[in-house]
Coordinates of C-alpha atoms in Angstrom, one line a residue:
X1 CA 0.4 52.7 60.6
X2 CA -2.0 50.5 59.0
X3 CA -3.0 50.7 55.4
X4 CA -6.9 51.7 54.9
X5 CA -8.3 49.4 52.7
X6 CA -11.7 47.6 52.8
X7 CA -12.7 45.8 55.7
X8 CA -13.4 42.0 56.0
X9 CA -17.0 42.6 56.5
X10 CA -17.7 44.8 53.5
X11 CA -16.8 41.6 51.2
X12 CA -19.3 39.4 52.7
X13 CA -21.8 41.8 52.6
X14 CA -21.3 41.5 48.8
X15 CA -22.3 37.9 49.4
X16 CA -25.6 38.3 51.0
X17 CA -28.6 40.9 50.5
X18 CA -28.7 41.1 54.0
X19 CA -32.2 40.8 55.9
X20 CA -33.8 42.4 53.4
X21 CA -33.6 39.2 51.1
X22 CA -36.4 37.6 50.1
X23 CA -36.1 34.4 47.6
X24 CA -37.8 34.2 44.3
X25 CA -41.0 32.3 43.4
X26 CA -40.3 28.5 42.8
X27 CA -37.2 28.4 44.7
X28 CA -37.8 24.9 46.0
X29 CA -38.9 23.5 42.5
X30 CA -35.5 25.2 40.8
X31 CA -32.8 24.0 42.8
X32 CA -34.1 20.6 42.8
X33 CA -33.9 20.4 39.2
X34 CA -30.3 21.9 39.5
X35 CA -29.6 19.4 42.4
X36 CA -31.0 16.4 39.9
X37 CA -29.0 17.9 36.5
X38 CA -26.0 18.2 38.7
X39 CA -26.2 14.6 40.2
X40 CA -26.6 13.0 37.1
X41 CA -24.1 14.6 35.6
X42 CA -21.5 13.8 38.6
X43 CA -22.9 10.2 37.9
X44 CA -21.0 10.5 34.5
X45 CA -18.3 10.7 36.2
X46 CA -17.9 8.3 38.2
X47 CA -19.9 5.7 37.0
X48 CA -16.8 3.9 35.6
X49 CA -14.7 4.1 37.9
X50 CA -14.9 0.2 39.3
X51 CA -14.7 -1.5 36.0
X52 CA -13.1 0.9 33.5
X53 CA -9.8 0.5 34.5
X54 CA -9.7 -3.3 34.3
X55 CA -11.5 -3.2 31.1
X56 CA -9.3 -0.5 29.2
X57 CA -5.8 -2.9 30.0
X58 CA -7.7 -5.4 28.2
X59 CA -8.3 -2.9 25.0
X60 CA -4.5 -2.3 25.4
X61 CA -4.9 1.1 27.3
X62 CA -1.5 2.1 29.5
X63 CA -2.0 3.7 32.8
X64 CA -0.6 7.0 31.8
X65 CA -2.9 6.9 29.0
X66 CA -6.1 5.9 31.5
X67 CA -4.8 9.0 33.5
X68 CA -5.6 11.1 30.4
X69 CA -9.3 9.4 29.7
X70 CA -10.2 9.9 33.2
X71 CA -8.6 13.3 33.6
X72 CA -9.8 15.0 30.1
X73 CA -13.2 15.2 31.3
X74 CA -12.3 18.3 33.8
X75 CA -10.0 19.5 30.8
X76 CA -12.8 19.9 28.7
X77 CA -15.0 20.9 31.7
X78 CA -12.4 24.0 32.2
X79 CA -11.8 24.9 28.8
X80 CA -15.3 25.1 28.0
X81 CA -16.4 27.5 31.1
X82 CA -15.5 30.6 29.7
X83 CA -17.5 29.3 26.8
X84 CA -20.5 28.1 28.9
X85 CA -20.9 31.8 30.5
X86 CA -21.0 33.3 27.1
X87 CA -23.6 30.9 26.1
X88 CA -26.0 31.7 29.8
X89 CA -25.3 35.7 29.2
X90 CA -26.5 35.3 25.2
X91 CA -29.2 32.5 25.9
X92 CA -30.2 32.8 29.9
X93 CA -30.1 30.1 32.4
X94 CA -32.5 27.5 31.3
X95 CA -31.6 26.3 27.7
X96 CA -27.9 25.7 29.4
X97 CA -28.8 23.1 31.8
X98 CA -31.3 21.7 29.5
X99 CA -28.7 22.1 26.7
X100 CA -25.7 20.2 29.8
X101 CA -27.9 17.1 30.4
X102 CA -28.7 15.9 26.9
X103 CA -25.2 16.2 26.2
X104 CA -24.1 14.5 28.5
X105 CA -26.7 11.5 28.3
X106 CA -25.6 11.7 24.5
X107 CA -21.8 11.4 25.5
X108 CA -22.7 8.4 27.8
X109 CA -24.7 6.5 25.6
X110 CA -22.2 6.7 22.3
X111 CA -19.4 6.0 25.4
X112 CA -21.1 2.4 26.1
X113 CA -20.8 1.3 22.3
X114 CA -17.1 2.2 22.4
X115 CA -17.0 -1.5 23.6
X116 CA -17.2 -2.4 20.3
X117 CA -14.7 -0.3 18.8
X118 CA -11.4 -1.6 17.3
X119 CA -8.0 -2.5 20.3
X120 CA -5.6 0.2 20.8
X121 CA -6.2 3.4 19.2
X122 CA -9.5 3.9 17.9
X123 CA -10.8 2.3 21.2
X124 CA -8.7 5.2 23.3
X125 CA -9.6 8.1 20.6
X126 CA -13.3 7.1 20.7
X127 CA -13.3 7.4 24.8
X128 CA -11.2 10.5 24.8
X129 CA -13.7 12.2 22.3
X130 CA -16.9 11.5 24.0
X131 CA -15.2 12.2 27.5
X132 CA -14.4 15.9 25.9
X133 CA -18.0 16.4 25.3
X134 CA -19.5 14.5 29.0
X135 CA -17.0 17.3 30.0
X136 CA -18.5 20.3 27.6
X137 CA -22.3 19.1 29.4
X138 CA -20.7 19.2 32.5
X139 CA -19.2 22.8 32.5
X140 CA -23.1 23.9 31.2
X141 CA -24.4 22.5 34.1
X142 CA -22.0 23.5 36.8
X143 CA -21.8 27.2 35.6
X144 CA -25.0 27.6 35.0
X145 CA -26.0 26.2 38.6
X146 CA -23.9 28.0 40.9
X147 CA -24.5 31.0 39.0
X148 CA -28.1 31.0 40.3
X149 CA -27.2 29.6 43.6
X150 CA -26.9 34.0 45.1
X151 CA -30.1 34.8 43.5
X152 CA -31.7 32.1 44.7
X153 CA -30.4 31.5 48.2
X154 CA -28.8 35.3 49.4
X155 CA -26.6 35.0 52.3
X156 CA -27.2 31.5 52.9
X157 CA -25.2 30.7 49.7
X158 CA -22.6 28.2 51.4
X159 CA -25.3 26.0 52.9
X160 CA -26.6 26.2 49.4
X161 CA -23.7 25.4 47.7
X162 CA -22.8 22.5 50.4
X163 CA -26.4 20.8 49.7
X164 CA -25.6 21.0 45.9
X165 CA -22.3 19.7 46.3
X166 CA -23.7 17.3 49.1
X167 CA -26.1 15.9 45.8
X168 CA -22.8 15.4 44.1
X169 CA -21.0 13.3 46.9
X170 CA -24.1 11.3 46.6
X171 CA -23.6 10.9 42.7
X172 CA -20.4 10.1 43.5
X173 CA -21.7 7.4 46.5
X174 CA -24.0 5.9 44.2
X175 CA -21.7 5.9 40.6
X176 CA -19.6 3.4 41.3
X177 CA -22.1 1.5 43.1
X178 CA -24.6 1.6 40.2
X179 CA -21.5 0.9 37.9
X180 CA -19.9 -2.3 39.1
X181 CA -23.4 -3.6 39.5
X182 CA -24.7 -2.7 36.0
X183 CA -21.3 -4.3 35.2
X184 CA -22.6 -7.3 36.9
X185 CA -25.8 -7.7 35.8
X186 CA -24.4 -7.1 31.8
X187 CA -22.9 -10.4 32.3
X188 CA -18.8 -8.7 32.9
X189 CA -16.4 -8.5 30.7
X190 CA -17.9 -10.9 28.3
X191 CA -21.2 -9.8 27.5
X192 CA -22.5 -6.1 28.0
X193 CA -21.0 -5.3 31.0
X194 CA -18.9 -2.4 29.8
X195 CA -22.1 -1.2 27.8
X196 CA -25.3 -1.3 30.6
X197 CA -23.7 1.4 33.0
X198 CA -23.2 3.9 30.0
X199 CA -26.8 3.3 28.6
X200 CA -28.9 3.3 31.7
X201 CA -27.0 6.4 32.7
X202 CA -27.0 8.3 29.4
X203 CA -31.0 7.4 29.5
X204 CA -31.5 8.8 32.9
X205 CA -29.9 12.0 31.7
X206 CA -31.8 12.4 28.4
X207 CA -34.8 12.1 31.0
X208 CA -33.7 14.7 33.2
X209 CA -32.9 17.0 30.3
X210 CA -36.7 16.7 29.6
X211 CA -37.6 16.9 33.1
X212 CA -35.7 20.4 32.9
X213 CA -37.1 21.7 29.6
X214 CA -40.8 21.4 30.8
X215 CA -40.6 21.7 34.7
X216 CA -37.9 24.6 35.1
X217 CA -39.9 28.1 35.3
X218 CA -38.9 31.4 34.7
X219 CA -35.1 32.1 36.1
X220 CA -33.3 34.2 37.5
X221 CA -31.9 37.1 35.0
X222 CA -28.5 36.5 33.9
X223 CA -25.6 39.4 33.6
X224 CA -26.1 41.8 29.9
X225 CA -23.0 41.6 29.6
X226 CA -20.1 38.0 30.0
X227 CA -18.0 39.1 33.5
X228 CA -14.6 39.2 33.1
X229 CA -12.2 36.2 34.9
X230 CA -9.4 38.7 35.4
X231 CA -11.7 40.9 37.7
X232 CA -10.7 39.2 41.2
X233 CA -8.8 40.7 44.3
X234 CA -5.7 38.8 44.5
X235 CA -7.0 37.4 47.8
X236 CA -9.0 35.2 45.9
X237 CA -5.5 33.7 44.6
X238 CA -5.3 31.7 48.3
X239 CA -9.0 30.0 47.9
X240 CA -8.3 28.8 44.2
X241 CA -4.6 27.9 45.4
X242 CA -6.2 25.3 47.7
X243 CA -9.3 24.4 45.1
X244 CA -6.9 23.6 42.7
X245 CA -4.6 21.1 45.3
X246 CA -8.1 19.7 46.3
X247 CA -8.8 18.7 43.0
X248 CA -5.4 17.2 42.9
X249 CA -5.7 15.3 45.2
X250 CA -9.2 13.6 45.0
X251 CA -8.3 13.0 41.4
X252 CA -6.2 10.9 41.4
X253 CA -7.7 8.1 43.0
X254 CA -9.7 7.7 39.9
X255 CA -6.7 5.5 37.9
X256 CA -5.1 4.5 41.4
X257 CA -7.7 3.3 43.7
X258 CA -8.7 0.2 41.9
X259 CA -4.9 -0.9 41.3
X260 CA -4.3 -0.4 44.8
X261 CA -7.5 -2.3 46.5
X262 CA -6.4 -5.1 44.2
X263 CA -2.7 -5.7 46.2
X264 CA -2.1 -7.6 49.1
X265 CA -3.6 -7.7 52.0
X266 CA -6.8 -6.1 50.9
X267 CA -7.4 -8.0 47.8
X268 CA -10.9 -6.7 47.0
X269 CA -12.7 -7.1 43.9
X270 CA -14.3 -4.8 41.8
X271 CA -17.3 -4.3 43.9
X272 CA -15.1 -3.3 46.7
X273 CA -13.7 -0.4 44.7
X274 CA -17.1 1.0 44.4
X275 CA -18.5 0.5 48.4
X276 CA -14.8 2.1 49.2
X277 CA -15.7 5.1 47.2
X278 CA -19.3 5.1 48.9
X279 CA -17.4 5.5 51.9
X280 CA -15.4 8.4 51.0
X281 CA -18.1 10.2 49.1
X282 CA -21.0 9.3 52.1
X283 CA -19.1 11.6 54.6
X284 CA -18.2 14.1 52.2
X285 CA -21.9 14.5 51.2
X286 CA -22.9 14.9 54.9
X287 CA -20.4 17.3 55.9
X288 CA -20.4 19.1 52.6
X289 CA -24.1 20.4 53.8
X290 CA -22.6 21.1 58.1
X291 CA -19.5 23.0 56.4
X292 CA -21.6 25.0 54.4
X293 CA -23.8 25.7 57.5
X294 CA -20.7 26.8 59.6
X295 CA -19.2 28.8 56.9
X296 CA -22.9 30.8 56.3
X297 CA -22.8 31.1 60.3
X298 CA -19.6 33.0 60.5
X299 CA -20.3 34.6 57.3
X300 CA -16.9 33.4 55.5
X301 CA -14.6 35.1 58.0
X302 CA -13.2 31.8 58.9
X303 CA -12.9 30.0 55.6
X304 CA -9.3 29.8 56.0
X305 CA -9.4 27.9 59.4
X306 CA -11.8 25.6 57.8
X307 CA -9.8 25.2 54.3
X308 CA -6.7 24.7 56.3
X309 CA -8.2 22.1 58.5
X310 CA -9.5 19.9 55.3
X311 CA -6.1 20.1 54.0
X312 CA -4.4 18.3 57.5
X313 CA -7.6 15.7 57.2
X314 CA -7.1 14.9 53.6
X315 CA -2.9 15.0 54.1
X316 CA -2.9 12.3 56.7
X317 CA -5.9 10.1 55.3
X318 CA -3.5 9.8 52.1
X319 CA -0.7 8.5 54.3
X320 CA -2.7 6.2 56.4
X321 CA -4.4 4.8 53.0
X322 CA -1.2 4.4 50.4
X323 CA -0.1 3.5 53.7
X324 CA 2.5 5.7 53.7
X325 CA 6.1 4.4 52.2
X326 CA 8.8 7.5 51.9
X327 CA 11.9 6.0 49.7
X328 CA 14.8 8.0 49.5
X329 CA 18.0 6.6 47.0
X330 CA 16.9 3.4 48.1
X331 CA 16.3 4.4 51.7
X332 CA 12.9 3.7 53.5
X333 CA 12.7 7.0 56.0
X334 CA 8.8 6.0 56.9
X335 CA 6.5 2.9 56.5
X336 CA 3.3 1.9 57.7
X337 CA 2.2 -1.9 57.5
X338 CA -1.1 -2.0 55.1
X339 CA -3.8 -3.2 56.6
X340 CA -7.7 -3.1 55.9
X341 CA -8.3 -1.6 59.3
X342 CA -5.5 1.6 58.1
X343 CA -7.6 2.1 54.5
X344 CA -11.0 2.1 56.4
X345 CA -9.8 4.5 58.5
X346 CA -8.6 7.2 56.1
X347 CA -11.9 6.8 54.1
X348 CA -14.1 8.9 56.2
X349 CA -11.2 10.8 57.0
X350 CA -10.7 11.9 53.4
X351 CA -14.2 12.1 52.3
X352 CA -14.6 14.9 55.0
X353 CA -11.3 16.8 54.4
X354 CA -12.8 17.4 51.2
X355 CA -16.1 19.0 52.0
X356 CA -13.6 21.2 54.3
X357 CA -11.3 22.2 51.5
X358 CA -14.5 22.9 48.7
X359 CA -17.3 24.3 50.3
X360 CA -16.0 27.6 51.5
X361 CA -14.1 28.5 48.4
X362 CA -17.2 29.6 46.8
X363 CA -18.1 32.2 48.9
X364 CA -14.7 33.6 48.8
X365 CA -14.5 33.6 45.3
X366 CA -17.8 35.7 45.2
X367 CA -16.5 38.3 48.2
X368 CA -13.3 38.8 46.3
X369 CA -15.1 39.5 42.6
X370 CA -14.7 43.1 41.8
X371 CA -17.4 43.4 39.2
X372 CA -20.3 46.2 39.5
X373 CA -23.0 43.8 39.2
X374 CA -24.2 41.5 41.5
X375 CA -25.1 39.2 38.8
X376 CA -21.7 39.7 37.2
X377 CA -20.0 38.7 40.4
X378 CA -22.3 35.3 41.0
X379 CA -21.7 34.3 37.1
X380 CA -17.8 35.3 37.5
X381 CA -17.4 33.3 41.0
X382 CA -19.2 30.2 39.4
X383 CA -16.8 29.9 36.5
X384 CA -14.1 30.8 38.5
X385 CA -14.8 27.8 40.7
X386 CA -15.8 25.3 38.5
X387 CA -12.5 25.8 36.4
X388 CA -10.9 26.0 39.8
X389 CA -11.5 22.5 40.5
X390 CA -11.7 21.1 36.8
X391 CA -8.1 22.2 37.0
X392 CA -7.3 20.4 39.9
X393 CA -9.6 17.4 38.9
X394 CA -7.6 17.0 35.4
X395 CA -4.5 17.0 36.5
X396 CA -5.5 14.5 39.7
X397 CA -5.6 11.9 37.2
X398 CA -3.1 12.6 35.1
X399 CA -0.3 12.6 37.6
X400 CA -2.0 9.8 39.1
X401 CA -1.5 7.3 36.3
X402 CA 1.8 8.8 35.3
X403 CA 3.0 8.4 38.9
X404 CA 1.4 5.1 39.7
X405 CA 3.4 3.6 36.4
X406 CA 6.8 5.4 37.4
X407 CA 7.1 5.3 41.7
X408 CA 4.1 2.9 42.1
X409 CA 0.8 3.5 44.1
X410 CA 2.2 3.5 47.4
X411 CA 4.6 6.6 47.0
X412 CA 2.1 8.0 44.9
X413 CA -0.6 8.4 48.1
X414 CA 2.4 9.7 50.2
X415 CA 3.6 12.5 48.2
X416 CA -0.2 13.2 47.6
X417 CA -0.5 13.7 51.6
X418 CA 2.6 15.5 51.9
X419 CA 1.6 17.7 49.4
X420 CA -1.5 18.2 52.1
X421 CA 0.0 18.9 54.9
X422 CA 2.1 21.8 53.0
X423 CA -0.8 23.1 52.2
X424 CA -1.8 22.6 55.4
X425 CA 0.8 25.2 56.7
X426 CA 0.4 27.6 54.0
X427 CA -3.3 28.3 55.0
X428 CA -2.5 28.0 58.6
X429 CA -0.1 31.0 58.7
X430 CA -2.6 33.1 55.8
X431 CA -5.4 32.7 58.0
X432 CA -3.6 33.6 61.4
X433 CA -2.3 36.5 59.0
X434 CA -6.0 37.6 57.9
X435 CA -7.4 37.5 61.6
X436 CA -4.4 39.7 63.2
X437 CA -5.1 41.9 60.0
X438 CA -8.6 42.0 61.0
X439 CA -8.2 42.3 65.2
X440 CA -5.4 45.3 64.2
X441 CA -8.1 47.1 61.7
X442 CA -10.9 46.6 64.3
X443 CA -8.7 48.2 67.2
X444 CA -7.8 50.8 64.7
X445 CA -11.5 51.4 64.4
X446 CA -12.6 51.6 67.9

């Protein structure tokens, strides 16, 4: 006998409007403001990852403390969602992102002239400060985006969401780019090379929170009332579950990926670091915008397929990259020779492991909300996801630093991958579990 309980089909139908949908006025003009608030905003954080590093050693920074500078942006990105939603229910849509991207230009500015603060701990209290409130912007702009991305978009909400996070693996292509060669151009380390990156992007920002203020037309209406977080199916437990490991994972190369391009045989300078994480973050913004596609096609019915297969990319492009060295007591089990030709072929591999992981989980989070609303649900799934992977995204960096100073980089990238492939089998066996559920239910039916 099976149990009666609502069908697959019935969740993405609270998704979509159907055929009837038809998209507001100024559709186009919106999300391309969200798209731009969003990028720069993904700009502030990763705009230092070439240089920071190197440059925070020399102010006496350890690596478990650079783990927390780089990490305590998606703390403060997580803690202040609930917040954020509060704010967009009491103030609507538009004063948030206008409020997220002067914020965080502010933060990035004010970050630049910590260059001149004091060694040691005023230095690290300055950068953990204005990282907090980068963080803060972000969680305005990131809640506030999704939230409209339903109203806007209607059943095509994962193509939607994989363009906007498509715009953030570009961010993400271009930050460290745009950072190591405003570094550069500042004259290094011993001019105003740690300073140029933070102005010119805190600028850009202040410019797009203008932009937003006088360009962005009437919105969407927001919820009356703020959604609760605790109103989910426990279904939507499995697509956080691997949010949160995804966020783990990409993380941590944040403190780790510079140290490691630095060691023999690849040797590669700062500049390096950035084209490596152009390569990563390229193919994750291209097959951020397919997945989405693919996932809208099947209407979210195979999200777990697609989750599970990101999690097998992303677990073997961490062992080919580390490469992988397994150490037992003393004992090597496993060890792959590094080699540049190893590392360029988990780039591309990781970058789109990723966009398989992310992109669906929105959707899901939406068909498992249990609010009456359909505004309710859209601003519920949005923070939901955006503290899903601030989550995962604060505590990649933090166990990457700690890690990297305790078992070294190497081990590091292959207990990263193994963690993967568990996660790997873990959605392999739910989604087998969901489809025999679904075959059984629609034999039941006929």
């Amino acid at each position: 006998q099976i149990k009666s309980h609502r069908p697959r089909a019935a969740l993405v139908a609270m998704v979509s409007s159907g055929d009837d949908f038809s998209p507001p006025e100024h559709r186009d003009r919106i999300f391309a403001l969200i798209v731009a608030g969003t990028f720069c905003g993904q700009l502030g954080l990763s705009i230092l990852t070439p240089f920071f590093p190197a440059e925070a050693k020399s102010k006496l920074v350890k690596d478990s403390t650079l783990g927390w500078i780089f990490s305590i942006f998606e703390l403060a990105t997580m803690v202040c969602t609930p917040w954020a939603s509060r704010l967009l229910v009491r103030y609507g849509s538009k004063p948030i992102l206008v409020a997220g991207n002067f914020l965080g230009g502010l933060a990035n500015v004010l970050n630049g002239f910590c260059w001149y603060a004091s060694d040691g701990p005023v230095f690290i209290t300055s950068c953990l400060l204005l990282r907090v409130v980068a963080g803060m912007a972000f969680s305005f702009q990131s809640t506030a985006g999704y939230s409209l991305l339903t109203p806007l978009f209607g059943p095509g909400v994962s193509a939607a969401a994989g363009t906007l996070e498509g715009a953030n693996g570009l961010a993400l292509i271009l930050g460290p780019i745009v950072g190591s060669t405003l570094f550069t151009l500042g004259g290094g380390a011993d001019h105003y090379g740690y300073v140029l990156p933070f102005l010119i992007l805190g600028l850009a920002e202040g410019l797009f929170s203008l932009l937003n203020l006088l360009m962005l037309p009437k919105l969407p209406t927001p919820p009356s009332s703020t959604p609760s977080m605790f109103n989910f199916s426990g279904k939507a437990l499995i697509p956080g579950f691997n949010c949160v490991v995804m966020g783990i994972s990409l993380g941590l190369l944040s403190p780790t990926l510079q140290p490691l391009l630095a060691m023999p045989p690849l040797n590669y300078n700062v500049q390096m670091v950035g084209f490596a994480f152009a390569a990563i973050c390229g193919v994750y913004a291209v097959v951020a915008v397919l997945v989405g596609k693919v996932d809208d096609y099947f209407e979210g019915r195979q999200a777990l397929f697609l989750m599970a297969a990101g999690a097998l990319m992303v677990g073997w492009s961490f062992l080919f990259m580390g490469p992988v060295r397994l150490d037992v007591e003393g004992h090597i089990l496993w060890e792959l020779t590094p080699s540049r030709a190893l590392f360029w072929t988990s780039t591309p591999l990781l970058g789109a492991g990723v966009a398989f992981g992310f992109i669906p989980v929105y959707k899901q989070f939406i068909g498992h909300a249990k609010h009456e609303s359909s505004e309710e649900r859209d601003l519920a799934a949005s923070a939901a996801f955006t503290m899903a992977v601030a989550l995962g995204s604060f505590l990649g960096p933090t166990l990457g630093g700690l890690l990297s100073e305790l078992i070294g980089v190497r081990s590091t990238y292959t207990y990263s991958g193994m963690m993967q492939l568990v996660l790997f089998v873990f959605l392999a066996i739910a989604a087998l579990r969901v489809g025999r559920v679904s075959r059984q239910l629609s034999e039941s039916g006929n």
